[in-house]
Coordinates of N, CA, C and O and ligand atoms in Angstrom, one line a residue:
M1 N 2.8 1.6 31.2 CA 3.9 0.7 31.6 C 5.2 1.1 31.0 O 5.3 1.6 29.8
K2 N 6.3 1.1 31.8 CA 7.6 1.4 31.2 C 8.6 0.4 31.7 O 8.5 -0.2 32.8
Q3 N 9.5 0.1 30.8 CA 10.6 -0.8 31.1 C 11.5 -0.2 32.1 O 11.9 1.0 32.0
L4 N 11.9 -1.0 33.2 CA 12.8 -0.4 34.1 C 14.3 -0.6 33.7 O 14.6 -1.6 33.0
T5 N 15.1 0.3 34.0 CA 16.5 0.2 33.5 C 17.4 -0.3 34.7 O 16.9 -0.5 35.8
H6 N 18.6 -0.6 34.3 CA 19.6 -1.0 35.3 C 19.6 -0.2 36.5 O 19.8 -0.6 37.7
Y7 N 19.4 1.2 36.4 CA 19.5 2.1 37.5 C 18.2 2.1 38.4 O 18.3 2.4 39.5
D8 N 17.1 1.6 37.8 CA 15.8 1.5 38.6 C 15.7 0.3 39.5 O 15.0 0.2 40.4
I9 N 16.4 -0.8 39.0 CA 16.2 -2.1 39.6 C 17.0 -2.3 40.9 O 18.2 -2.2 40.9
K10 N 16.3 -2.5 42.0 CA 17.0 -2.8 43.3 C 16.5 -4.1 43.8 O 15.4 -4.3 44.3
N11 N 17.3 -5.2 43.7 CA 16.9 -6.5 44.1 C 17.2 -6.6 45.6 O 17.8 -5.8 46.3
K12 N 16.6 -7.7 46.2 CA 16.7 -8.0 47.6 C 18.1 -8.3 48.1 O 18.5 -8.2 49.3
Q13 N 19.0 -8.8 47.2 CA 20.3 -9.2 47.5 C 20.4 -10.2 48.6 O 21.1 -10.0 49.6
Q14 N 19.6 -11.3 48.5 CA 19.5 -12.3 49.5 C 20.4 -13.5 49.1 O 20.6 -13.7 47.9
K15 N 21.0 -14.1 50.1 CA 21.9 -15.3 49.9 C 21.1 -16.5 50.3 O 20.3 -16.5 51.3
F16 N 21.3 -17.6 49.6 CA 20.7 -18.9 50.0 C 21.8 -19.9 50.3 O 22.9 -19.8 49.7
P17 N 21.5 -20.9 51.1 CA 22.6 -21.9 51.5 C 22.8 -22.9 50.3 O 22.6 -24.1 50.5
I18 N 23.2 -22.4 49.2 CA 23.4 -23.2 48.0 C 24.8 -23.1 47.5 O 25.3 -22.0 47.3
T19 N 25.5 -24.2 47.3 CA 26.8 -24.3 46.7 C 26.7 -25.0 45.3 O 25.9 -25.9 45.2
I20 N 27.4 -24.5 44.3 CA 27.4 -25.2 43.0 C 28.8 -25.9 42.8 O 29.8 -25.3 43.1
V21 N 28.7 -27.1 42.3 CA 30.0 -27.8 41.9 C 29.8 -28.0 40.4 O 28.9 -28.7 40.0
C22 N 30.8 -27.5 39.6 CA 30.8 -27.7 38.2 C 31.8 -28.8 37.9 O 33.0 -28.7 38.0
D23 N 31.3 -30.0 37.5 CA 32.1 -31.2 37.3 C 32.8 -31.1 35.9 O 32.3 -31.6 34.9
A24 N 34.0 -30.5 35.9 CA 34.9 -30.5 34.7 C 34.2 -29.8 33.5 O 34.3 -30.3 32.4
I25 N 33.5 -28.7 33.7 CA 33.0 -28.0 32.6 C 34.1 -27.4 31.7 O 35.1 -26.9 32.3
R26 N 34.0 -27.5 30.4 CA 35.1 -27.2 29.6 C 34.9 -26.0 28.7 O 35.8 -25.5 28.0
T27 N 33.6 -25.5 28.6 CA 33.3 -24.4 27.7 C 33.4 -23.1 28.4 O 32.7 -22.9 29.5
P28 N 34.3 -22.1 28.0 CA 34.4 -20.9 28.8 C 33.1 -20.1 29.0 O 32.8 -19.6 30.0
E29 N 32.2 -20.1 27.9 CA 31.0 -19.4 28.1 C 30.1 -20.0 29.2 O 29.4 -19.3 29.9
N30 N 30.2 -21.3 29.3 CA 29.4 -21.9 30.4 C 29.9 -21.5 31.8 O 29.1 -21.3 32.7
I31 N 31.2 -21.4 31.9 CA 31.8 -20.9 33.2 C 31.3 -19.5 33.5 O 30.9 -19.2 34.6
G32 N 31.4 -18.7 32.5 CA 31.0 -17.3 32.7 C 29.5 -17.2 33.0 O 29.1 -16.5 34.0
M33 N 28.7 -17.9 32.3 CA 27.3 -17.9 32.6 C 26.9 -18.5 33.9 O 25.9 -18.1 34.5
C34 N 27.7 -19.4 34.4 CA 27.5 -20.0 35.7 C 27.7 -19.0 36.8 O 26.9 -18.9 37.7
F35 N 28.7 -18.1 36.6 CA 28.9 -17.0 37.6 C 27.7 -16.1 37.5 O 27.1 -15.7 38.6
R36 N 27.3 -15.7 36.3 CA 26.2 -14.7 36.2 C 24.9 -15.2 36.8 O 24.2 -14.5 37.6
I37 N 24.5 -16.4 36.5 CA 23.2 -16.9 37.0 C 23.3 -17.2 38.5 O 22.4 -16.9 39.3
S38 N 24.5 -17.7 39.0 CA 24.6 -18.0 40.4 C 24.6 -16.7 41.2 O 24.0 -16.6 42.3
E39 N 25.2 -15.6 40.7 CA 25.1 -14.3 41.4 C 23.7 -13.8 41.5 O 23.2 -13.4 42.5
S40 N 22.9 -14.0 40.4 CA 21.5 -13.5 40.3 C 20.6 -14.2 41.3 O 19.7 -13.7 41.8
F41 N 21.0 -15.5 41.6 CA 20.1 -16.3 42.5 C 20.6 -16.5 43.9 O 20.2 -17.3 44.6
G42 N 21.6 -15.6 44.3 CA 22.1 -15.6 45.7 C 22.8 -16.9 46.1 O 22.7 -17.3 47.3
V43 N 23.5 -17.5 45.2 CA 24.3 -18.7 45.5 C 25.5 -18.3 46.4 O 26.1 -17.2 46.2
E44 N 25.9 -19.2 47.4 CA 27.0 -18.8 48.3 C 28.4 -19.0 47.7 O 29.2 -18.2 47.8
K45 N 28.5 -20.2 47.0 CA 29.9 -20.5 46.5 C 29.9 -21.4 45.3 O 28.9 -22.2 45.1
I46 N 30.9 -21.3 44.4 CA 31.0 -22.2 43.3 C 32.3 -22.9 43.3 O 33.3 -22.2 43.5
Y47 N 32.3 -24.2 43.0 CA 33.6 -24.9 42.9 C 33.7 -25.3 41.4 O 32.8 -25.8 40.8
F48 N 34.9 -25.1 40.9 CA 35.3 -25.5 39.5 C 36.4 -26.5 39.5 O 37.3 -26.4 40.4
H49 N 36.5 -27.3 38.5 CA 37.6 -28.2 38.4 C 38.8 -27.4 38.0 O 38.7 -26.5 37.3
K50 N 40.0 -27.8 38.5 CA 41.2 -27.0 38.3 C 41.6 -27.0 36.8 O 42.3 -26.1 36.4
D51 N 41.1 -27.9 36.0 CA 41.4 -27.9 34.6 C 40.4 -27.3 33.7 O 40.5 -27.3 32.5
S52 N 39.3 -26.7 34.3 CA 38.3 -26.0 33.6 C 39.0 -24.7 33.0 O 40.0 -24.3 33.5
P53 N 38.3 -24.0 32.0 CA 38.9 -22.8 31.5 C 39.2 -21.8 32.6 O 38.5 -21.7 33.6
K54 N 40.3 -21.0 32.5 CA 40.8 -20.1 33.5 C 39.8 -18.9 33.6 O 39.2 -18.5 32.6
L55 N 39.7 -18.3 34.8 CA 38.8 -17.2 34.9 C 39.2 -15.9 34.3 O 38.5 -15.0 34.1
N56 N 40.5 -15.9 33.8 CA 40.9 -14.7 33.0 C 40.7 -14.9 31.5 O 41.1 -14.1 30.7
N57 N 40.1 -16.0 31.1 CA 39.8 -16.3 29.7 C 38.8 -15.2 29.2 O 37.8 -14.8 29.9
R58 N 39.0 -14.6 28.1 CA 38.2 -13.5 27.5 C 36.7 -13.9 27.5 O 35.9 -13.0 27.8
K59 N 36.4 -15.1 27.1 CA 35.0 -15.5 26.9 C 34.3 -15.7 28.3 O 33.2 -15.4 28.5
V60 N 35.1 -16.1 29.3 CA 34.6 -16.3 30.6 C 34.2 -14.9 31.1 O 33.1 -14.6 31.6
I61 N 35.2 -13.9 31.0 CA 35.0 -12.6 31.5 C 33.7 -11.9 30.9 O 32.9 -11.3 31.5
K62 N 33.6 -12.1 29.5 CA 32.5 -11.4 28.8 C 31.2 -12.0 29.2 O 30.2 -11.2 29.5
T63 N 31.1 -13.3 29.3 CA 29.8 -13.9 29.7 C 29.4 -13.7 31.2 O 28.2 -13.7 31.5
A64 N 30.4 -13.6 32.0 CA 30.2 -13.4 33.4 C 29.6 -12.0 33.8 O 29.0 -11.8 34.8
R65 N 29.8 -11.1 32.9 CA 29.3 -9.7 33.1 C 29.5 -9.1 34.5 O 28.6 -8.8 35.2
N66 N 30.8 -9.1 34.9 CA 31.2 -8.5 36.1 C 30.8 -9.2 37.4 O 30.7 -8.6 38.5
T67 N 30.4 -10.5 37.3 CA 30.0 -11.2 38.5 C 31.1 -12.0 39.2 O 30.9 -12.5 40.3
I68 N 32.2 -12.1 38.5 CA 33.3 -13.0 39.0 C 33.7 -12.6 40.4 O 33.9 -13.5 41.3
N69 N 33.8 -11.3 40.7 CA 34.3 -10.9 42.0 C 33.1 -10.7 43.0 O 33.3 -10.2 44.1
Q70 N 31.9 -11.0 42.6 CA 30.8 -10.9 43.5 C 30.4 -12.2 44.1 O 29.4 -12.2 44.9
I71 N 31.1 -13.2 43.9 CA 30.6 -14.5 44.4 C 31.9 -15.3 44.8 O 32.9 -15.3 44.1
D72 N 31.8 -16.0 45.9 CA 32.9 -16.8 46.4 C 33.1 -18.0 45.5 O 32.2 -18.6 45.1
Y73 N 34.4 -18.4 45.2 CA 34.6 -19.6 44.4 C 35.9 -20.2 44.8 O 36.8 -19.6 45.4
D74 N 36.1 -21.5 44.4 CA 37.3 -22.2 44.7 C 37.5 -23.3 43.6 O 36.6 -23.5 42.8
F75 N 38.6 -24.0 43.6 CA 38.9 -25.0 42.6 C 39.1 -26.4 43.4 O 39.6 -26.4 44.5
Y76 N 38.8 -27.5 42.7 CA 39.1 -28.8 43.3 C 39.8 -29.6 42.2 O 39.8 -29.3 41.0
S77 N 40.5 -30.7 42.7 CA 41.2 -31.5 41.7 C 40.6 -33.0 41.8 O 40.6 -33.7 40.8
D78 N 40.1 -33.4 43.0 CA 39.6 -34.7 43.1 C 38.1 -34.7 43.4 O 37.7 -34.2 44.4
F79 N 37.4 -35.2 42.5 CA 35.9 -35.2 42.5 C 35.4 -35.8 43.8 O 34.6 -35.2 44.6
S80 N 35.8 -37.0 44.1 CA 35.3 -37.8 45.3 C 35.7 -37.0 46.6 O 34.8 -36.9 47.5
K81 N 36.9 -36.5 46.6 CA 37.3 -35.7 47.8 C 36.4 -34.5 48.1 O 36.0 -34.3 49.2
I82 N 36.1 -33.7 47.1 CA 35.4 -32.5 47.3 C 33.9 -32.9 47.7 O 33.3 -32.3 48.6
I83 N 33.4 -34.0 47.1 CA 32.0 -34.4 47.5 C 32.0 -34.8 49.0 O 31.1 -34.4 49.7
H84 N 33.0 -35.6 49.4 CA 33.0 -36.0 50.8 C 33.2 -34.8 51.7 O 32.6 -34.8 52.8
Q85 N 34.1 -33.9 51.3 CA 34.3 -32.7 52.2 C 32.9 -31.9 52.3 O 32.6 -31.6 53.4
L86 N 32.2 -31.8 51.2 CA 31.0 -31.0 51.3 C 29.9 -31.7 52.1 O 29.1 -31.1 52.8
K87 N 29.9 -33.1 52.0 CA 29.0 -33.9 52.8 C 29.3 -33.7 54.3 O 28.4 -33.5 55.1
E88 N 30.6 -33.7 54.6 CA 31.0 -33.5 56.0 C 30.6 -32.1 56.6 O 30.4 -31.9 57.7
E89 N 30.6 -31.2 55.7 CA 30.2 -29.8 56.1 C 28.7 -29.7 56.2 O 28.2 -28.6 56.4
G90 N 27.9 -30.8 56.0 CA 26.5 -30.8 56.3 C 25.6 -30.5 55.0 O 24.4 -30.2 55.2
N91 N 26.2 -30.6 53.9 CA 25.4 -30.4 52.6 C 24.7 -31.7 52.2 O 25.3 -32.7 52.3
T92 N 23.5 -31.5 51.6 CA 22.9 -32.6 50.8 C 23.4 -32.4 49.4 O 23.3 -31.3 48.8
I93 N 23.9 -33.5 48.8 CA 24.5 -33.4 47.4 C 23.4 -33.8 46.4 O 23.0 -35.0 46.4
I94 N 23.0 -32.8 45.6 CA 22.0 -33.1 44.6 C 22.6 -32.9 43.2 O 23.0 -31.9 42.8
G95 N 22.6 -34.1 42.5 CA 23.1 -34.0 41.1 C 22.0 -33.6 40.2 O 20.9 -34.1 40.2
I96 N 22.3 -32.6 39.4 CA 21.3 -32.2 38.3 C 21.7 -33.1 37.1 O 22.7 -32.9 36.4
E97 N 20.9 -34.2 37.0 CA 21.3 -35.2 36.0 C 20.2 -36.1 35.7 O 19.4 -36.4 36.6
I98 N 20.1 -36.6 34.4 CA 19.1 -37.6 34.1 C 19.7 -39.0 34.4 O 20.7 -39.4 33.8
T99 N 19.1 -39.6 35.4 CA 19.5 -41.0 35.8 C 18.2 -41.8 35.9 O 17.1 -41.3 35.9
D100 N 18.4 -43.1 36.1 CA 17.2 -44.0 36.2 C 16.6 -43.8 37.6 O 15.5 -44.3 37.8
K101 N 17.2 -43.0 38.5 CA 16.6 -42.7 39.8 C 16.2 -41.2 40.0 O 15.9 -40.8 41.1
S102 N 16.4 -40.5 38.9 CA 16.1 -39.0 39.1 C 14.7 -38.7 39.5 O 13.8 -39.3 38.9
I103 N 14.6 -37.7 40.4 CA 13.3 -37.2 40.8 C 13.0 -36.0 39.9 O 13.9 -35.2 39.6
N104 N 11.8 -35.9 39.5 CA 11.4 -34.8 38.7 C 11.5 -33.5 39.5 O 11.2 -33.5 40.7
I105 N 12.2 -32.5 38.9 CA 12.5 -31.3 39.7 C 11.3 -30.7 40.5 O 11.5 -30.2 41.6
Q106 N 10.1 -30.7 39.9 CA 9.0 -30.1 40.6 C 8.5 -30.9 41.8 O 7.8 -30.4 42.7
D107 N 9.0 -32.2 41.9 CA 8.6 -33.0 43.0 C 9.6 -33.0 44.1 O 9.4 -33.6 45.2
F108 N 10.8 -32.4 43.9 CA 11.9 -32.4 44.8 C 11.7 -31.3 45.9 O 11.4 -30.2 45.5
K109 N 11.8 -31.7 47.2 CA 11.6 -30.7 48.2 C 12.9 -30.1 48.7 O 13.5 -30.5 49.7
F110 N 13.4 -29.1 48.0 CA 14.6 -28.4 48.4 C 14.5 -27.8 49.8 O 15.5 -27.8 50.5
E111 N 13.3 -27.4 50.1 CA 13.1 -26.7 51.4 C 13.4 -27.7 52.6 O 13.6 -27.2 53.7
N112 N 13.4 -29.0 52.4 CA 13.6 -30.0 53.5 C 15.1 -30.1 53.8 O 15.5 -31.0 54.6
H113 N 16.0 -29.4 53.1 CA 17.4 -29.6 53.3 C 18.0 -28.3 53.7 O 17.8 -27.3 53.0
E114 N 18.8 -28.4 54.8 CA 19.4 -27.1 55.3 C 20.4 -26.4 54.4 O 20.3 -25.2 54.2
K115 N 21.3 -27.2 53.9 CA 22.4 -26.7 53.0 C 22.4 -27.6 51.8 O 22.5 -28.8 52.0
I116 N 22.4 -27.1 50.6 CA 22.5 -28.0 49.5 C 23.6 -27.6 48.5 O 24.1 -26.5 48.4
V117 N 24.1 -28.7 47.9 CA 25.1 -28.6 46.8 C 24.3 -29.0 45.5 O 23.7 -30.1 45.5
L118 N 24.4 -28.2 44.5 CA 23.8 -28.6 43.2 C 25.0 -28.9 42.3 O 25.9 -28.1 42.1
L119 N 25.0 -30.1 41.8 CA 26.2 -30.6 41.0 C 25.9 -30.7 39.6 O 24.9 -31.3 39.2
L120 N 26.7 -30.1 38.7 CA 26.4 -30.0 37.3 C 27.4 -31.0 36.6 O 28.6 -31.0 36.9
G121 N 26.9 -31.7 35.6 CA 27.8 -32.6 34.8 C 28.6 -31.8 33.7 O 28.2 -30.7 33.3
S122 N 29.6 -32.5 33.2 CA 30.4 -31.8 32.1 C 29.6 -31.9 30.8 O 28.7 -32.8 30.7
E123 N 29.9 -31.1 29.9 CA 29.1 -31.0 28.6 C 29.2 -32.4 27.9 O 28.2 -32.8 27.2
R124 N 30.4 -33.0 28.0 CA 30.5 -34.2 27.2 C 30.1 -35.5 28.0 O 29.4 -36.4 27.4
N125 N 30.5 -35.6 29.3 CA 30.3 -36.9 30.0 C 29.2 -36.9 31.1 O 29.0 -37.9 31.7
G126 N 28.7 -35.7 31.4 CA 27.7 -35.7 32.5 C 28.5 -35.8 33.8 O 29.7 -35.5 33.9
I127 N 27.8 -36.1 34.9 CA 28.4 -36.2 36.2 C 29.3 -37.5 36.3 O 28.8 -38.6 36.0
E128 N 30.5 -37.2 36.7 CA 31.5 -38.3 36.8 C 31.1 -39.6 37.5 O 31.3 -40.7 37.0
D129 N 30.5 -39.4 38.7 CA 30.1 -40.6 39.5 C 28.8 -40.3 40.2 O 28.8 -39.7 41.3
V130 N 27.7 -40.7 39.6 CA 26.4 -40.3 40.1 C 26.1 -41.1 41.5 O 25.3 -40.7 42.2
K131 N 26.9 -42.1 41.7 CA 26.7 -42.9 42.9 C 27.0 -42.1 44.2 O 26.6 -42.4 45.3
L132 N 27.8 -41.1 44.0 CA 28.2 -40.3 45.2 C 27.1 -39.2 45.6 O 27.2 -38.6 46.6
M133 N 26.1 -39.1 44.7 CA 25.0 -38.1 45.0 C 24.0 -38.7 46.0 O 23.8 -39.9 46.0
D134 N 23.5 -37.8 46.8 CA 22.4 -38.2 47.7 C 21.1 -38.3 46.9 O 20.3 -39.2 47.2
Y135 N 20.9 -37.4 46.0 CA 19.8 -37.5 45.1 C 20.2 -37.0 43.7 O 21.2 -36.3 43.6
T136 N 19.4 -37.4 42.7 CA 19.6 -36.7 41.4 C 18.2 -36.2 41.0 O 17.2 -36.9 41.3
I137 N 18.2 -35.1 40.3 CA 16.9 -34.5 39.9 C 17.0 -34.2 38.4 O 18.1 -34.0 37.9
A138 N 15.9 -34.3 37.7 CA 15.9 -34.1 36.3 C 14.8 -33.1 35.9 O 13.8 -33.0 36.5
I139 N 15.1 -32.4 34.8 CA 14.2 -31.4 34.3 C 13.4 -32.1 33.1 O 14.1 -32.5 32.2
P140 N 12.1 -32.1 33.2 CA 11.4 -32.7 32.1 C 11.6 -32.0 30.8 O 11.7 -30.8 30.7
M141 N 11.7 -32.7 29.7 CA 11.9 -32.1 28.3 C 10.8 -32.7 27.4 O 10.4 -33.8 27.6
Y142 N 10.5 -31.9 26.4 CA 9.4 -32.3 25.5 C 9.8 -32.3 24.0 O 8.9 -32.5 23.2
G143 N 11.1 -32.0 23.8 CA 11.5 -32.0 22.4 C 12.2 -33.3 22.0 O 12.0 -34.4 22.7
R144 N 13.0 -33.3 21.0 CA 13.7 -34.5 20.5 C 15.0 -34.7 21.2 O 15.5 -35.9 21.3
N145 N 15.7 -33.6 21.6 CA 17.0 -33.7 22.2 C 17.0 -34.5 23.5 O 16.0 -34.5 24.3
S146 N 18.1 -35.1 23.8 CA 18.2 -35.9 25.1 C 18.7 -35.1 26.3 O 18.7 -35.5 27.4
S147 N 19.2 -33.9 26.0 CA 19.6 -33.0 27.2 C 19.6 -31.6 26.8 O 19.5 -31.2 25.6
I148 N 19.6 -30.7 27.8 CA 19.7 -29.3 27.5 C 21.1 -28.7 27.9 O 21.9 -29.5 28.5
N149 N 21.3 -27.5 27.6 CA 22.6 -26.9 28.0 C 22.8 -26.9 29.5 O 21.8 -26.7 30.3
V150 N 24.0 -27.2 29.9 CA 24.2 -27.4 31.4 C 23.9 -26.2 32.2 O 23.3 -26.3 33.3
V151 N 24.1 -25.0 31.7 CA 23.8 -23.8 32.5 C 22.3 -23.5 32.5 O 21.8 -22.9 33.4
H152 N 21.7 -23.9 31.4 CA 20.2 -23.7 31.4 C 19.6 -24.6 32.4 O 18.7 -24.2 33.1
S153 N 20.2 -25.8 32.6 CA 19.7 -26.7 33.6 C 19.9 -26.1 35.0 O 19.1 -26.3 35.9
L154 N 21.0 -25.4 35.2 CA 21.3 -24.8 36.5 C 20.3 -23.6 36.7 O 19.7 -23.5 37.8
A155 N 20.0 -22.8 35.7 CA 19.1 -21.7 35.8 C 17.7 -22.2 36.2 O 17.1 -21.6 37.2
I156 N 17.2 -23.2 35.6 CA 15.9 -23.8 35.9 C 15.9 -24.3 37.4 O 15.0 -24.0 38.1
T157 N 16.9 -25.0 37.7 CA 17.0 -25.5 39.1 C 17.1 -24.4 40.1 O 16.4 -24.5 41.2
L158 N 17.9 -23.4 39.9 CA 18.0 -22.3 40.8 C 16.7 -21.6 41.0 O 16.3 -21.2 42.1
Y159 N 15.9 -21.4 39.9 CA 14.6 -20.8 40.0 C 13.7 -21.6 41.0 O 13.1 -21.1 41.9
E160 N 13.6 -22.9 40.7 CA 12.8 -23.8 41.5 C 13.2 -23.8 43.0 O 12.4 -23.7 43.9
A161 N 14.6 -24.0 43.2 CA 15.1 -24.1 44.6 C 14.9 -22.8 45.4 O 14.4 -22.9 46.5
T162 N 15.3 -21.7 44.8 CA 15.2 -20.4 45.6 C 13.7 -20.1 45.8 O 13.4 -19.5 46.8
N163 N 12.8 -20.4 44.8 CA 11.4 -20.1 45.0 C 10.9 -20.9 46.2 O 10.3 -20.3 47.1
Q164 N 11.2 -22.2 46.3 CA 10.8 -23.0 47.5 C 11.4 -22.4 48.8 O 10.7 -22.3 49.8
L165 N 12.7 -22.1 48.7 CA 13.4 -21.7 50.0 C 12.9 -20.3 50.4 O 12.7 -20.1 51.6
A166 N 12.6 -19.4 49.5 CA 12.1 -18.1 49.9 C 10.7 -18.2 50.4 O 10.4 -17.6 51.5
V167 N 9.8 -19.1 49.8 CA 8.5 -19.2 50.3 C 8.5 -19.8 51.7 O 7.8 -19.4 52.7
S168 N 9.4 -20.9 51.9 CA 9.4 -21.5 53.2 C 10.0 -20.6 54.3 O 9.5 -20.6 55.4
K169 N 10.9 -19.7 53.9 CA 11.4 -18.8 54.9 C 10.3 -17.8 55.3 O 10.2 -17.5 56.5
N170 N 9.6 -17.3 54.4 CA 8.5 -16.4 54.7 C 7.4 -17.0 55.6 O 6.9 -16.4 56.5
K171 N 7.1 -18.3 55.3 CA 6.2 -19.0 56.2 C 6.7 -19.0 57.6 O 5.9 -18.7 58.5
N172 N 8.0 -19.3 57.8 CA 8.6 -19.4 59.1 C 8.5 -18.1 59.8 O 8.2 -18.0 61.0
I173 N 8.8 -17.0 59.1 CA 8.7 -15.7 59.7 C 7.3 -15.4 60.2 O 7.1 -15.0 61.3
R174 N 6.3 -15.7 59.4 CA 4.9 -15.5 59.8 C 4.6 -16.3 61.1 O 4.0 -15.8 62.0
V175 N 5.0 -17.6 61.1 CA 4.7 -18.4 62.2 C 5.4 -17.8 63.5 O 4.7 -17.7 64.5
S176 N 6.7 -17.4 63.4 CA 7.3 -17.0 64.6 C 6.8 -15.6 65.1 O 7.0 -15.2 66.2
N177 N 6.1 -14.9 64.2 CA 5.5 -13.6 64.6 C 4.2 -13.9 65.4 O 3.4 -13.2 65.7
Ligands
SAM1 C1 24.9 -31.8 27.8 S1 24.5 -32.6 29.3 C2 25.6 -34.0 29.3 C3 25.4 -34.9 28.2 C4 24.9 -36.3 28.6 N1 25.6 -37.0 29.6 C5 24.9 -37.2 27.3 O1 24.0 -37.9 27.2 O2 25.7 -37.0 26.5 C6 25.4 -31.6 30.4 C7 24.8 -31.5 31.8 O3 23.6 -30.7 31.7 C8 22.7 -31.2 32.7 N2 21.4 -31.5 32.1 C9 21.1 -31.4 30.8 N3 19.9 -31.7 30.6 C10 19.3 -32.0 31.8 C11 18.0 -32.4 32.2 N4 17.0 -32.5 31.4 N5 17.8 -32.6 33.5 C12 18.8 -32.5 34.4 N6 20.1 -32.1 34.1 C13 20.3 -31.9 32.8 C14 23.4 -32.3 33.5 O4 24.1 -31.8 34.6 C15 24.4 -32.8 32.4 O5 25.4 -33.6 33.0

């Protein structure tokens, strides 16, 4: 067995109909890591709040590891406006958040939705208005803390969502053959 290097690894470079909205994330490292993980999982676009750390911030650049120019992004100023716009564009809005109505991530059928928005809450206040979400999903935790890092929650969700979407796409290809 040998470890593969950067030069050996050729990924599928597949895109999924997934958009991320970062609700007023304030830590530059989280912005950078959001780019890196989103690029790895074939996310189509990311929206940041206009007051989040700027993309030329040294810590954002360092943690993004050259992915900032590899993924489409935009900024919003009004939370409710951007959510309504994305709904009109046909997206199902899924808040990654612990609420009294949250569905356990393993029980959520991402594959039943054509285009999805994954919405992340800010480090301090969580999602601004959970009532605007079509669904909220939560990641089960087994320690003492009441929440995990926001980008860790994105990474776990992207793994589950893209796994379901990739499997469902392969099933459809087999059926149509
Ligand atoms: C640090 S948490 C927010 C803090 C939280 N509102 C509180 O009680 O103080 C930041 C974000 O990470 C995400 N998050 C953290 N743990 C999560 C979990 N177990 N399930 C789903 N989302 C989670 C959510 O998007 C949340 O808004």
